[in-house]
Amino acid sequence: MRHVISVHDFSTAEIVDVLDRAEDMVPIARGEASSDLLKGKILACIFFEPSTRTRLSFETAMIRLGGGVIGFAGTEATSVVKGETLADTTRMVSGYADAVVLRHPREGAAKLATEFSSVPVLNAGDGAGQHPTQTLLDLFTIRTETGRLEGLNISMVGDLRYGRTVHSLAIALAKFGNTINLVAPEGLEMPGEVTSYLKSMGRLGTICRSPEDVISSTDILYTTRIQKERFPDLVEYERVAGMYRVDPDLLSRGPQSLIVMHPLPRVNEIAPEVDVMPQAKYFEQAFNGVPVRMALLSMVMGGE
Ligand code: NCD
């Protein structure tokens, strides 16, 4: 049984395999071809935290492959409000479905769920932990847009402390032999365990406070939202909110081939004028969630 909990669960060869499968899925994801690969299978999407792209792209992926979807988005109408534990919810839902996609505010929740699930669990974000399926769609986007997965200079900008997407992505990019620059305000730096991993791989680039310092040598500017919901103190949030903004002026100082990515939702990190610039790839990135999650679902549910 194959769970998808952390990016460490994948070798580079396995990641490339997922991306290759995802490429084959694109026509089905676009609705130009049809498939019944997962006909008769059921996916449970249980989301204890807000989500738009992750949940809807998982559901779209499942439906495009001929399967069905159950689940909840928010716990208000579930037994969680009666005090049901994650262990019990998982045990029971795994009896209704062939795979479970879980998003939860607690770090380690997805790993815990694997102990109680009788079917594969896919981590759709565990607090400030990891977001491995986002990482796979980010890598798919990078490969599609630049034609490669190695030898790139990636600058991660924003809330590197609480932003789970950058935790998983930095690790995966290091495995493929890319250099990662870390640009964060004071107090929102990348956690020590990720930085140490990058260092041990010889892949840690520049650590700085301003994107201006790295823009001229950046191939990929990976921008993130300040994760307001994870701040113990909102005064702290106000201090850093709006600190970074990617705009045409900043981009004019980077290479012409530079691309801008963002897992979305964005708040103020990217000026709307950037949306129409050739560098903007975040909406393509959001679409890529569908073929990549189709590839993953077909792998874990064995609908070969
Ligand atoms: C991200 C998340 O939930 O971690 N969103 C997503 O899944 N695309 C990023 C965010 O919420 O800022």
Short mmCIF file of C-alpha atoms and ligand atoms in Angstrom, two decimals:
data_model
loop_
_atom_site.label_atom_id
_atom_site.label_comp_id
_atom_site.label_asym_id
_atom_site.label_seq_id
_atom_site.Cartn_x
_atom_site.Cartn_y
_atom_site.Cartn_z
CA MET A 1 0.00 0.00 0.00
CA ARG A 2 1.47 3.32 -1.07
CA HIS A 3 0.90 6.44 1.04
CA VAL A 4 1.99 9.92 -0.08
CA ILE A 5 2.99 11.72 3.12
CA SER A 6 6.34 13.40 2.61
CA VAL A 7 8.48 14.27 -0.37
CA HIS A 8 11.15 12.09 1.26
CA ASP A 9 8.95 9.10 0.31
CA PHE A 10 9.98 9.56 -3.34
CA SER A 11 13.25 8.91 -5.13
CA THR A 12 14.08 11.20 -8.06
CA ALA A 13 13.35 8.32 -10.45
CA GLU A 14 9.89 7.87 -8.92
CA ILE A 15 9.22 11.60 -9.20
CA VAL A 16 10.17 11.56 -12.88
CA ASP A 17 7.84 8.59 -13.33
CA VAL A 18 4.92 10.56 -11.80
CA LEU A 19 5.68 13.55 -14.04
CA ASP A 20 5.83 11.36 -17.15
CA ARG A 21 2.49 9.82 -16.30
CA ALA A 22 1.08 13.28 -15.63
CA GLU A 23 2.16 14.37 -19.08
CA ASP A 24 0.15 11.50 -20.60
CA MET A 25 -2.84 12.62 -18.53
CA VAL A 26 -2.94 16.19 -19.86
CA PRO A 27 -5.45 15.56 -22.70
CA ILE A 28 -7.78 13.79 -20.23
CA ALA A 29 -7.30 16.61 -17.69
CA ARG A 30 -8.31 19.08 -20.40
CA GLY A 31 -11.39 17.05 -21.28
CA GLU A 32 -10.08 16.35 -24.81
CA ALA A 33 -9.86 12.61 -24.19
CA SER A 34 -11.77 10.38 -21.81
CA SER A 35 -10.73 7.60 -19.45
CA ASP A 36 -12.32 5.04 -17.16
CA LEU A 37 -9.08 4.04 -15.47
CA LEU A 38 -10.55 4.45 -11.99
CA LYS A 39 -14.12 3.43 -12.78
CA GLY A 40 -15.82 2.02 -9.71
CA LYS A 41 -13.23 3.50 -7.33
CA ILE A 42 -14.06 6.08 -4.69
CA LEU A 43 -11.82 8.85 -3.40
CA ALA A 44 -12.49 10.45 -0.01
CA CYS A 45 -11.36 14.07 0.32
CA ILE A 46 -11.45 15.05 3.98
CA PHE A 47 -10.42 18.65 4.46
CA PHE A 48 -10.17 20.03 7.98
CA GLU A 49 -8.72 23.31 6.64
CA PRO A 50 -9.74 25.67 3.82
CA SER A 51 -8.77 24.72 0.28
CA THR A 52 -9.81 25.63 -3.24
CA ARG A 53 -7.25 24.28 -5.74
CA THR A 54 -6.05 21.20 -3.89
CA ARG A 55 -9.49 19.78 -3.16
CA LEU A 56 -11.09 20.70 -6.47
CA SER A 57 -8.16 19.44 -8.54
CA PHE A 58 -8.15 16.12 -6.66
CA GLU A 59 -11.89 15.80 -7.26
CA THR A 60 -11.55 16.78 -10.92
CA ALA A 61 -8.72 14.29 -11.35
CA MET A 62 -10.82 11.48 -9.87
CA ILE A 63 -13.91 12.32 -11.91
CA ARG A 64 -11.92 12.67 -15.15
CA LEU A 65 -10.62 9.13 -14.55
CA GLY A 66 -14.14 7.79 -14.18
CA GLY A 67 -14.16 7.48 -10.38
CA GLY A 68 -16.39 8.93 -7.67
CA VAL A 69 -15.73 11.32 -4.82
CA ILE A 70 -16.98 11.65 -1.23
CA GLY A 71 -15.80 13.85 1.59
CA PHE A 72 -16.13 17.13 3.42
CA ALA A 73 -14.64 20.60 3.21
CA GLY A 74 -14.68 22.06 6.71
CA THR A 75 -15.73 20.16 9.77
CA GLU A 76 -18.89 22.13 10.70
CA ALA A 77 -21.28 19.49 9.41
CA THR A 78 -19.31 16.46 10.58
CA SER A 79 -18.92 14.46 13.78
CA VAL A 80 -15.64 16.24 14.39
CA VAL A 81 -17.67 18.95 16.13
CA LYS A 82 -19.00 16.23 18.44
CA GLY A 83 -15.44 15.42 19.42
CA GLU A 84 -14.59 12.56 17.07
CA THR A 85 -10.85 11.96 16.82
CA LEU A 86 -8.83 12.02 13.61
CA ALA A 87 -8.05 8.35 14.25
CA ASP A 88 -11.73 7.35 14.29
CA THR A 89 -12.67 9.56 11.33
CA THR A 90 -9.84 8.10 9.26
CA ARG A 91 -10.56 4.48 10.22
CA MET A 92 -14.16 4.87 9.22
CA VAL A 93 -13.70 6.90 6.02
CA SER A 94 -11.06 4.45 4.79
CA GLY A 95 -13.79 1.81 4.93
CA TYR A 96 -15.89 3.87 2.49
CA ALA A 97 -13.22 4.71 -0.07
CA ASP A 98 -10.22 3.36 -2.00
CA ALA A 99 -7.93 6.26 -1.03
CA VAL A 100 -8.11 9.17 1.40
CA VAL A 101 -6.86 12.71 0.72
CA LEU A 102 -6.38 14.55 4.01
CA ARG A 103 -5.73 18.19 4.82
CA HIS A 104 -5.34 19.05 8.47
CA PRO A 105 -4.03 21.99 10.53
CA ARG A 106 -1.74 19.77 12.62
CA GLU A 107 1.76 18.89 11.48
CA GLY A 108 2.11 15.12 11.36
CA ALA A 109 -1.65 14.51 10.95
CA ALA A 110 -1.31 12.66 7.63
CA LYS A 111 1.41 10.40 9.02
CA LEU A 112 -0.80 9.64 12.00
CA ALA A 113 -3.73 8.86 9.71
CA THR A 114 -1.73 6.14 7.94
CA GLU A 115 -1.80 4.18 11.20
CA PHE A 116 -5.59 4.01 11.11
CA SER A 117 -6.32 3.82 7.40
CA SER A 118 -6.88 0.60 5.51
CA VAL A 119 -6.32 2.41 2.17
CA PRO A 120 -3.62 4.80 0.85
CA VAL A 121 -3.50 8.25 2.48
CA LEU A 122 -2.39 11.30 0.51
CA ASN A 123 -1.19 14.31 2.46
CA ALA A 124 -2.86 17.44 1.08
CA GLY A 125 -1.09 19.66 3.63
CA ASP A 126 -0.45 19.03 7.32
CA GLY A 127 -0.21 22.36 9.11
CA ALA A 128 3.16 23.98 8.54
CA GLY A 129 4.60 20.55 7.65
CA GLN A 130 4.62 19.39 4.04
CA HIS A 131 2.53 19.49 0.88
CA PRO A 132 4.01 16.74 -1.29
CA THR A 133 1.37 16.66 -4.04
CA GLN A 134 1.83 20.42 -4.52
CA THR A 135 5.56 19.75 -4.87
CA LEU A 136 4.93 17.26 -7.66
CA LEU A 137 2.77 19.75 -9.56
CA ASP A 138 5.38 22.45 -8.97
CA LEU A 139 8.07 20.18 -10.42
CA PHE A 140 5.80 19.34 -13.34
CA THR A 141 5.36 23.07 -13.98
CA ILE A 142 9.11 23.69 -13.77
CA ARG A 143 9.85 20.86 -16.20
CA THR A 144 7.14 21.96 -18.62
CA GLU A 145 8.16 25.63 -18.57
CA THR A 146 11.96 25.33 -18.53
CA GLY A 147 12.44 21.94 -20.16
CA ARG A 148 14.51 20.63 -17.25
CA LEU A 149 14.55 19.75 -13.58
CA GLU A 150 18.19 20.31 -12.67
CA GLY A 151 20.80 23.05 -12.68
CA LEU A 152 18.28 25.83 -11.97
CA ASN A 153 18.52 28.71 -9.56
CA ILE A 154 15.32 28.96 -7.55
CA SER A 155 14.58 31.86 -5.22
CA MET A 156 11.89 31.15 -2.63
CA VAL A 157 10.36 34.34 -1.34
CA GLY A 158 8.01 35.06 1.57
CA ASP A 159 6.85 33.00 4.53
CA LEU A 160 9.35 30.15 4.47
CA ARG A 161 8.66 29.27 8.08
CA TYR A 162 4.97 28.39 7.95
CA GLY A 163 4.65 27.84 4.19
CA ARG A 164 4.47 24.08 3.78
CA THR A 165 4.76 24.13 -0.02
CA VAL A 166 8.32 25.50 0.14
CA HIS A 167 9.36 22.91 2.74
CA SER A 168 8.60 20.01 0.42
CA LEU A 169 9.68 21.79 -2.75
CA ALA A 170 13.09 22.87 -1.45
CA ILE A 171 13.92 19.29 -0.48
CA ALA A 172 12.83 17.90 -3.85
CA LEU A 173 14.70 20.57 -5.82
CA ALA A 174 17.87 19.84 -3.88
CA LYS A 175 17.58 16.13 -4.71
CA PHE A 176 17.52 17.04 -8.41
CA GLY A 177 20.61 19.25 -8.13
CA ASN A 178 19.22 22.78 -8.14
CA THR A 179 20.40 25.75 -6.08
CA ILE A 180 17.88 27.26 -3.68
CA ASN A 181 18.02 30.87 -2.46
CA LEU A 182 15.96 31.71 0.62
CA VAL A 183 14.40 35.16 0.88
CA ALA A 184 12.35 35.73 4.04
CA PRO A 185 11.64 38.48 6.55
CA GLU A 186 13.05 38.20 10.03
CA GLY A 187 11.21 35.53 12.00
CA LEU A 188 9.86 33.72 8.90
CA GLU A 189 13.05 31.98 7.81
CA MET A 190 13.11 28.42 6.49
CA PRO A 191 13.09 25.86 9.35
CA GLY A 192 16.54 24.64 10.39
CA GLU A 193 15.92 21.04 9.35
CA VAL A 194 15.19 22.04 5.74
CA THR A 195 18.13 24.45 5.60
CA SER A 196 20.44 21.77 7.03
CA TYR A 197 19.23 19.31 4.41
CA LEU A 198 19.94 21.81 1.60
CA LYS A 199 23.37 22.45 3.07
CA SER A 200 24.15 18.75 3.37
CA MET A 201 23.27 18.35 -0.31
CA GLY A 202 25.46 21.33 -1.23
CA ARG A 203 22.40 23.09 -2.65
CA LEU A 204 21.89 26.04 -0.34
CA GLY A 205 22.33 29.31 -2.24
CA THR A 206 21.99 32.82 -0.88
CA ILE A 207 20.04 33.58 2.29
CA CYS A 208 18.82 37.18 2.29
CA ARG A 209 15.95 39.53 3.12
CA SER A 210 15.25 41.09 -0.27
CA PRO A 211 14.46 39.54 -3.66
CA GLU A 212 16.48 42.40 -5.20
CA ASP A 213 19.63 40.66 -3.95
CA VAL A 214 19.06 37.49 -5.99
CA ILE A 215 16.80 38.51 -8.88
CA SER A 216 19.55 38.93 -11.48
CA SER A 217 20.57 35.25 -11.26
CA THR A 218 17.10 33.74 -10.61
CA ASP A 219 15.56 31.25 -13.05
CA ILE A 220 12.45 30.66 -10.94
CA LEU A 221 10.94 33.11 -8.50
CA TYR A 222 8.73 31.01 -6.19
CA THR A 223 6.58 33.43 -4.23
CA THR A 224 4.48 32.48 -1.21
CA ARG A 225 1.71 33.95 0.88
CA ILE A 226 2.38 35.00 4.46
CA GLN A 227 0.44 32.25 6.30
CA LYS A 228 -1.74 34.47 8.46
CA GLU A 229 -3.65 31.58 10.02
CA ARG A 230 -0.47 30.11 11.55
CA PHE A 231 0.63 33.22 13.43
CA PRO A 232 0.17 32.94 17.19
CA ASP A 233 0.13 36.74 17.32
CA LEU A 234 -1.65 38.87 14.69
CA VAL A 235 0.52 41.88 15.53
CA GLU A 236 3.44 39.85 14.23
CA TYR A 237 1.50 39.15 11.05
CA GLU A 238 0.78 42.84 10.51
CA ARG A 239 4.51 43.54 10.85
CA VAL A 240 5.41 41.35 7.88
CA ALA A 241 2.23 41.45 5.76
CA GLY A 242 2.78 43.23 2.46
CA MET A 243 6.55 43.20 2.86
CA TYR A 244 7.17 41.61 -0.54
CA ARG A 245 5.50 42.37 -3.81
CA VAL A 246 6.55 40.99 -7.16
CA ASP A 247 5.95 43.69 -9.76
CA PRO A 248 7.08 44.52 -13.32
CA ASP A 249 9.87 46.68 -11.95
CA LEU A 250 11.41 43.80 -9.98
CA LEU A 251 11.03 41.44 -12.94
CA SER A 252 12.75 43.90 -15.29
CA ARG A 253 15.91 43.26 -13.26
CA GLY A 254 15.78 39.47 -13.71
CA PRO A 255 16.69 37.31 -16.73
CA GLN A 256 14.15 37.41 -19.56
CA SER A 257 13.57 33.68 -19.21
CA LEU A 258 12.72 33.98 -15.49
CA ILE A 259 9.36 32.48 -14.50
CA VAL A 260 7.17 33.44 -11.54
CA MET A 261 5.40 30.68 -9.62
CA HIS A 262 3.06 30.81 -6.61
CA PRO A 263 1.05 27.94 -5.07
CA LEU A 264 -1.87 30.39 -4.64
CA PRO A 265 -3.94 31.85 -3.09
CA ARG A 266 -2.05 35.11 -3.40
CA VAL A 267 -2.98 38.09 -1.31
CA ASN A 268 -0.69 40.99 -2.20
CA GLU A 269 2.52 39.21 -3.13
CA ILE A 270 2.13 39.56 -6.88
CA ALA A 271 0.90 42.73 -8.55
CA PRO A 272 -2.03 42.01 -10.92
CA GLU A 273 -0.05 43.64 -13.78
CA VAL A 274 2.27 40.65 -13.66
CA ASP A 275 -0.59 38.28 -14.61
CA VAL A 276 -0.38 39.20 -18.29
CA MET A 277 3.43 39.08 -18.46
CA PRO A 278 5.08 36.04 -20.10
CA GLN A 279 6.89 35.29 -16.81
CA ALA A 280 3.62 34.57 -14.96
CA LYS A 281 3.07 30.80 -14.68
CA TYR A 282 0.94 30.49 -11.55
CA PHE A 283 -2.34 29.81 -13.31
CA GLU A 284 -0.75 27.13 -15.48
CA GLN A 285 0.70 25.78 -12.22
CA ALA A 286 -2.79 25.58 -10.70
CA PHE A 287 -4.10 23.68 -13.75
CA ASN A 288 -1.19 21.25 -13.52
CA GLY A 289 -2.63 20.02 -10.24
CA VAL A 290 -5.16 18.03 -12.24
CA PRO A 291 -2.88 15.86 -14.45
CA VAL A 292 -0.37 15.38 -11.62
CA ARG A 293 -3.06 14.25 -9.19
CA MET A 294 -4.49 11.98 -11.88
CA ALA A 295 -1.08 10.35 -12.15
CA LEU A 296 -0.85 9.96 -8.38
CA LEU A 297 -4.35 8.58 -7.98
CA SER A 298 -3.81 6.06 -10.75
CA MET A 299 -0.60 4.94 -9.03
CA VAL A 300 -1.96 4.57 -5.51
CA MET A 301 -5.25 2.99 -6.54
CA GLY A 302 -3.62 0.60 -8.96
CA GLY A 303 -5.90 1.43 -11.86
CA GLU A 304 -3.13 0.57 -14.31
C1 NCD B 1 -1.07 26.33 -0.28
C2 NCD B 1 -1.33 25.56 1.00
O1 NCD B 1 -2.48 25.24 1.32
O2 NCD B 1 -0.33 25.23 1.63
N1 NCD B 1 -2.17 26.33 -1.13
C3 NCD B 1 -2.30 25.31 -2.03
O3 NCD B 1 -2.48 24.18 -1.66
N2 NCD B 1 -2.15 25.59 -3.33
C4 NCD B 1 -0.48 27.67 -0.06
C5 NCD B 1 -1.18 28.67 0.81
O4 NCD B 1 -2.21 28.41 1.43
O5 NCD B 1 -0.66 29.79 0.89
#
